[in-house]
Tab-separated table of C-alpha atoms and ligand atoms in Angstrom:
chain	number	residue	atom	x	y	z
A	1	MET	CA	99.922	118.907	64.454
A	2	PRO	CA	103.230	120.624	63.590
A	3	VAL	CA	103.751	119.803	59.902
A	4	SER	CA	106.891	120.607	57.982
A	5	GLU	CA	105.647	119.616	54.515
A	6	VAL	CA	103.089	117.529	52.570
A	7	PHE	CA	104.010	116.471	49.049
A	8	LEU	CA	103.720	113.795	46.374
A	9	SER	CA	106.826	111.892	45.300
A	10	VAL	CA	108.050	108.311	45.054
A	11	GLN	CA	109.161	106.480	48.171
A	12	GLY	CA	112.945	106.560	47.977
A	13	GLU	CA	113.886	104.083	50.705
A	14	GLY	CA	112.908	100.762	52.198
A	15	VAL	CA	110.844	97.876	50.887
A	16	HIS	CA	108.381	100.181	49.113
A	17	ALA	CA	111.046	102.160	47.237
A	18	GLY	CA	109.641	103.333	43.918
A	19	THR	CA	106.017	103.503	45.080
A	20	PRO	CA	104.241	106.805	44.323
A	21	SER	CA	103.510	108.191	47.789
A	22	ILE	CA	102.100	111.152	49.626
A	23	PHE	CA	104.570	112.270	52.271
A	24	VAL	CA	103.414	113.923	55.494
A	25	ARG	CA	106.504	115.193	57.261
A	26	THR	CA	105.997	116.174	60.888
A	27	TYR	CA	108.176	118.660	62.731
A	28	TYR	CA	110.548	117.984	65.666
A	29	CYS	CA	112.930	115.143	66.356
A	30	ASN	CA	114.268	113.737	69.614
A	31	LEU	CA	117.698	112.963	68.066
A	32	THR	CA	120.340	115.119	66.350
A	33	CYS	CA	122.069	112.801	63.853
A	34	THR	CA	125.121	114.441	62.344
A	35	TRP	CA	124.234	113.371	58.785
A	36	CYS	CA	120.477	114.077	59.099
A	37	ASP	CA	119.076	115.104	55.693
A	38	THR	CA	115.985	116.737	57.241
A	39	LYS	CA	117.554	119.074	59.783
A	40	PHE	CA	114.957	121.637	58.745
A	41	THR	CA	112.483	119.606	60.857
A	42	TRP	CA	114.312	120.350	64.076
A	43	MET	CA	116.925	123.041	63.514
A	44	ASP	CA	116.821	126.616	62.247
A	45	GLN	CA	119.243	126.475	59.323
A	46	ASN	CA	120.327	130.108	59.783
A	47	THR	CA	121.022	130.065	63.509
A	48	SER	CA	121.774	126.322	64.031
A	49	LYS	CA	119.417	126.495	67.026
A	50	PRO	CA	116.187	124.558	67.621
A	51	GLY	CA	113.688	125.757	65.013
A	52	ILE	CA	109.953	126.443	64.916
A	53	ASN	CA	109.473	126.401	61.159
A	54	TYR	CA	106.223	124.451	60.753
A	55	ASP	CA	102.542	124.829	59.901
A	56	PRO	CA	100.184	123.899	62.737
A	57	LEU	CA	97.530	121.906	60.850
A	58	THR	CA	94.296	120.480	62.203
A	59	HIS	CA	93.135	116.968	61.406
A	60	ASP	CA	90.696	118.305	58.764
A	61	GLN	CA	93.274	120.581	57.128
A	62	LEU	CA	95.733	117.704	56.886
A	63	MET	CA	93.138	115.292	55.467
A	64	LYS	CA	92.156	117.914	52.866
A	65	LYS	CA	95.789	118.355	51.770
A	66	VAL	CA	96.329	114.585	51.538
A	67	LEU	CA	93.137	114.030	49.536
A	68	GLU	CA	94.254	116.664	46.998
A	69	TYR	CA	96.709	114.049	45.716
A	70	HIS	CA	93.936	111.674	44.618
A	71	PRO	CA	94.231	108.935	43.327
A	72	CYS	CA	97.430	108.189	45.330
A	73	LYS	CA	96.560	105.933	48.272
A	74	HIS	CA	100.026	105.244	49.662
A	75	LEU	CA	100.957	107.546	52.536
A	76	VAL	CA	104.336	107.877	54.223
A	77	LEU	CA	104.324	109.528	57.626
A	78	THR	CA	107.822	110.753	58.273
A	79	GLY	CA	109.784	113.436	60.060
A	80	GLY	CA	111.646	114.421	62.141
A	81	GLU	CA	110.250	111.782	64.438
A	82	PRO	CA	106.521	111.337	63.770
A	83	LEU	CA	105.820	109.144	66.790
A	84	LEU	CA	106.528	112.136	69.058
A	85	HIS	CA	102.990	113.102	67.974
A	86	GLN	CA	101.336	109.692	67.984
A	87	ARG	CA	98.609	110.633	70.486
A	88	VAL	CA	97.263	113.389	68.221
A	89	LEU	CA	98.023	111.371	65.095
A	90	ALA	CA	95.662	108.532	66.002
A	91	PRO	CA	92.479	110.188	64.604
A	92	LEU	CA	94.322	111.026	61.361
A	93	LEU	CA	95.578	107.459	60.961
A	94	SER	CA	92.074	106.175	61.630
A	95	SER	CA	90.573	108.505	58.969
A	96	LEU	CA	93.248	107.558	56.443
A	97	LYS	CA	92.616	103.877	57.049
A	98	ARG	CA	88.869	104.350	56.581
A	99	SER	CA	89.635	106.132	53.295
A	100	GLY	CA	91.584	103.105	52.051
A	101	PHE	CA	95.171	104.334	52.459
A	102	PHE	CA	98.199	102.085	52.899
A	103	ILE	CA	100.134	103.750	55.732
A	104	GLU	CA	103.889	103.578	56.203
A	105	VAL	CA	105.576	105.208	59.196
A	106	GLU	CA	109.263	106.101	59.214
A	107	THR	CA	110.664	106.237	62.745
A	108	ASN	CA	113.987	106.159	64.572
A	109	GLY	CA	112.651	103.440	66.895
A	110	THR	CA	113.112	105.372	70.156
A	111	ILE	CA	109.381	105.704	70.908
A	112	ALA	CA	107.275	102.582	71.335
A	113	PRO	CA	104.224	102.501	69.059
A	114	SER	CA	100.892	102.591	70.907
A	115	PRO	CA	98.364	99.766	70.312
A	116	GLU	CA	96.289	102.221	68.221
A	117	THR	CA	99.296	103.140	66.079
A	118	ILE	CA	100.084	99.456	65.519
A	119	GLU	CA	96.465	98.821	64.542
A	120	TYR	CA	96.285	101.578	61.898
A	121	VAL	CA	99.786	101.410	60.431
A	122	ASP	CA	100.530	98.878	57.670
A	123	CYS	CA	104.308	99.112	57.709
A	124	PHE	CA	106.899	100.586	60.078
A	125	ASN	CA	110.260	101.571	58.604
A	126	VAL	CA	112.293	101.552	61.796
A	127	SER	CA	115.755	103.064	61.508
A	128	PRO	CA	117.668	102.609	64.775
A	129	LYS	CA	120.696	104.859	64.758
A	130	ILE	CA	124.218	103.514	65.292
A	131	ALA	CA	127.396	105.282	66.445
A	132	ASN	CA	127.995	106.958	63.055
A	133	SER	CA	125.053	109.279	63.894
A	134	LEU	CA	127.230	110.763	66.683
A	135	VAL	CA	124.245	110.576	69.060
A	136	ASP	CA	124.742	109.170	72.567
A	137	GLU	CA	123.749	105.479	72.662
A	138	ARG	CA	121.450	106.044	75.660
A	139	LEU	CA	119.358	108.386	73.520
A	140	ARG	CA	119.358	106.516	70.207
A	141	ILE	CA	118.769	102.933	71.467
A	142	ARG	CA	115.818	102.627	73.860
A	143	PRO	CA	115.557	99.002	75.028
A	144	GLU	CA	111.857	99.379	75.864
A	145	SER	CA	110.918	100.774	72.443
A	146	LEU	CA	112.344	98.355	69.875
A	147	PRO	CA	110.648	95.102	71.080
A	148	PRO	CA	107.063	96.309	70.332
A	149	PHE	CA	108.100	96.951	66.731
A	150	VAL	CA	109.596	93.447	66.436
A	151	LYS	CA	106.466	91.960	68.019
A	152	SER	CA	104.123	93.865	65.682
A	153	GLU	CA	105.469	91.878	62.701
A	154	LYS	CA	104.834	95.041	60.652
A	155	ALA	CA	108.339	96.451	60.961
A	156	TRP	CA	111.377	96.530	58.710
A	157	PHE	CA	114.662	97.634	60.253
A	158	LYS	CA	116.871	99.893	58.165
A	159	PHE	CA	120.415	100.819	59.180
A	160	VAL	CA	122.402	103.707	57.726
A	161	ILE	CA	125.892	102.434	56.884
A	162	CYS	CA	129.064	104.441	56.259
A	163	ASN	CA	131.791	101.778	56.483
A	164	ASP	CA	132.781	98.260	57.604
A	165	GLU	CA	132.974	99.267	61.257
A	166	ASP	CA	129.222	99.895	61.303
A	167	LEU	CA	128.353	96.285	60.470
A	168	SER	CA	129.269	94.785	63.855
A	169	GLN	CA	126.881	97.226	65.546
A	170	VAL	CA	124.071	96.049	63.261
A	171	GLU	CA	124.810	92.414	64.179
A	172	ASP	CA	124.811	93.343	67.901
A	173	LEU	CA	121.409	95.031	67.669
A	174	ILE	CA	119.950	92.122	65.688
A	175	SER	CA	120.927	89.626	68.369
A	176	ARG	CA	120.128	91.910	71.322
A	177	PHE	CA	116.560	92.620	70.154
A	178	ALA	CA	115.864	89.386	68.224
A	179	ILE	CA	115.311	91.331	65.002
A	180	PRO	CA	114.522	88.868	62.171
A	181	ARG	CA	117.468	88.993	59.734
A	182	GLU	CA	115.142	88.862	56.736
A	183	ARG	CA	113.572	92.136	57.931
A	184	VAL	CA	116.879	94.030	57.942
A	185	LEU	CA	117.898	96.525	55.246
A	186	LEU	CA	121.262	98.229	54.904
A	187	MET	CA	121.230	101.675	53.331
A	188	PRO	CA	124.295	103.722	52.362
A	189	GLU	CA	124.807	107.090	54.032
A	190	GLY	CA	125.142	109.923	51.537
A	191	ILE	CA	123.353	113.100	50.522
A	192	ASP	CA	124.838	113.437	47.032
A	193	ALA	CA	124.635	111.040	44.091
A	194	PRO	CA	128.378	110.281	43.637
A	195	THR	CA	128.863	109.334	47.329
A	196	LEU	CA	125.685	107.283	47.319
A	197	LEU	CA	126.552	105.388	44.155
A	198	GLU	CA	130.061	104.569	45.385
A	199	ARG	CA	128.793	103.334	48.761
A	200	SER	CA	125.876	101.483	47.132
A	201	ARG	CA	128.202	99.362	44.956
A	202	TRP	CA	130.196	98.399	48.053
A	203	LEU	CA	127.131	97.824	50.283
A	204	VAL	CA	125.255	95.667	47.764
A	205	GLY	CA	128.142	93.175	47.987
A	206	ILE	CA	127.896	93.139	51.800
A	207	CYS	CA	124.128	92.549	51.579
A	208	MET	CA	124.671	89.580	49.241
A	209	GLN	CA	127.279	88.059	51.585
A	210	LYS	CA	125.267	88.515	54.769
A	211	GLY	CA	121.722	87.978	53.509
A	212	PHE	CA	120.377	91.485	54.179
A	213	ARG	CA	118.195	93.541	51.846
A	214	PHE	CA	119.678	96.644	50.268
A	215	SER	CA	117.850	99.960	50.432
A	216	PRO	CA	118.511	102.664	47.860
A	217	ARG	CA	117.951	106.385	48.427
A	218	LEU	CA	116.142	107.015	45.163
A	219	HIS	CA	115.020	110.532	46.043
A	220	ILE	CA	118.650	111.655	46.477
A	221	LEU	CA	119.712	109.998	43.208
A	222	LEU	CA	116.744	111.395	41.276
A	223	PHE	CA	116.280	114.851	42.767
A	224	GLY	CA	119.287	115.598	45.008
A	225	ASN	CA	118.965	116.516	48.675
A	226	LYS	CA	115.976	118.837	48.343
A	227	LYS	CA	112.838	119.539	50.338
A	228	GLY	CA	109.613	118.300	48.772
A	229	THR	CA	111.112	115.175	47.250
B	301	SF4	S1	116.331	110.506	63.737
B	301	SF4	FE1	116.020	110.976	61.566
B	301	SF4	S2	115.071	113.037	61.556
B	301	SF4	FE2	115.935	112.684	63.595
B	301	SF4	S3	117.958	113.643	63.509
B	301	SF4	FE3	118.217	111.449	63.037
B	301	SF4	S4	118.078	111.330	60.798
B	301	SF4	FE4	117.271	113.333	61.398
């Protein structure tokens, strides 16, 4: 398993924001979002070319690292795009479940979860990318991949919002994929506290008008845009 980092922090985004969590961040992503705050999982920061900066960890090595953070039992599998590795992840998810962990997976929604993944995971934080990511729509929206998340009834759908123009795309995706409105979160784009706070004040008002949940980015507000947080 190519692993970028394993660390203890608080979940910064989504419905479990504020929960002390062990983060397992896998390497590689299948998208290249312009505002990605974890480019170190897919790009060499010095050369701006595809990177290979990861630790190849076995199942046992990864379990050992995770268990070092006892008594935390909330695990966030993130990336990059963790579901690129879901075939080799299955035994890890199974072991974590047997050890009593609550498992969240953060994904861009372009890879359908396997039945095994759905069985072991407690909560999917699906973040389909919209045009502000500057990724081609054929790559970022995969019509065969989003419906299994909706059907699983374990998914929350979080959209990164920069401005008013982004909101119509969210509405389009909700109706196209029958995403339950009450499972939608809007999160401001921003990798520094002043930008985030300004956009948060604006976006909270939109959420109240339209009946969406608001997602903070606590880790950016608390620690800045740093690895290991
Ligand atoms: S999908 Fe996530 S990890 Fe991948 S490039 Fe976009 S923001 Fe970064």
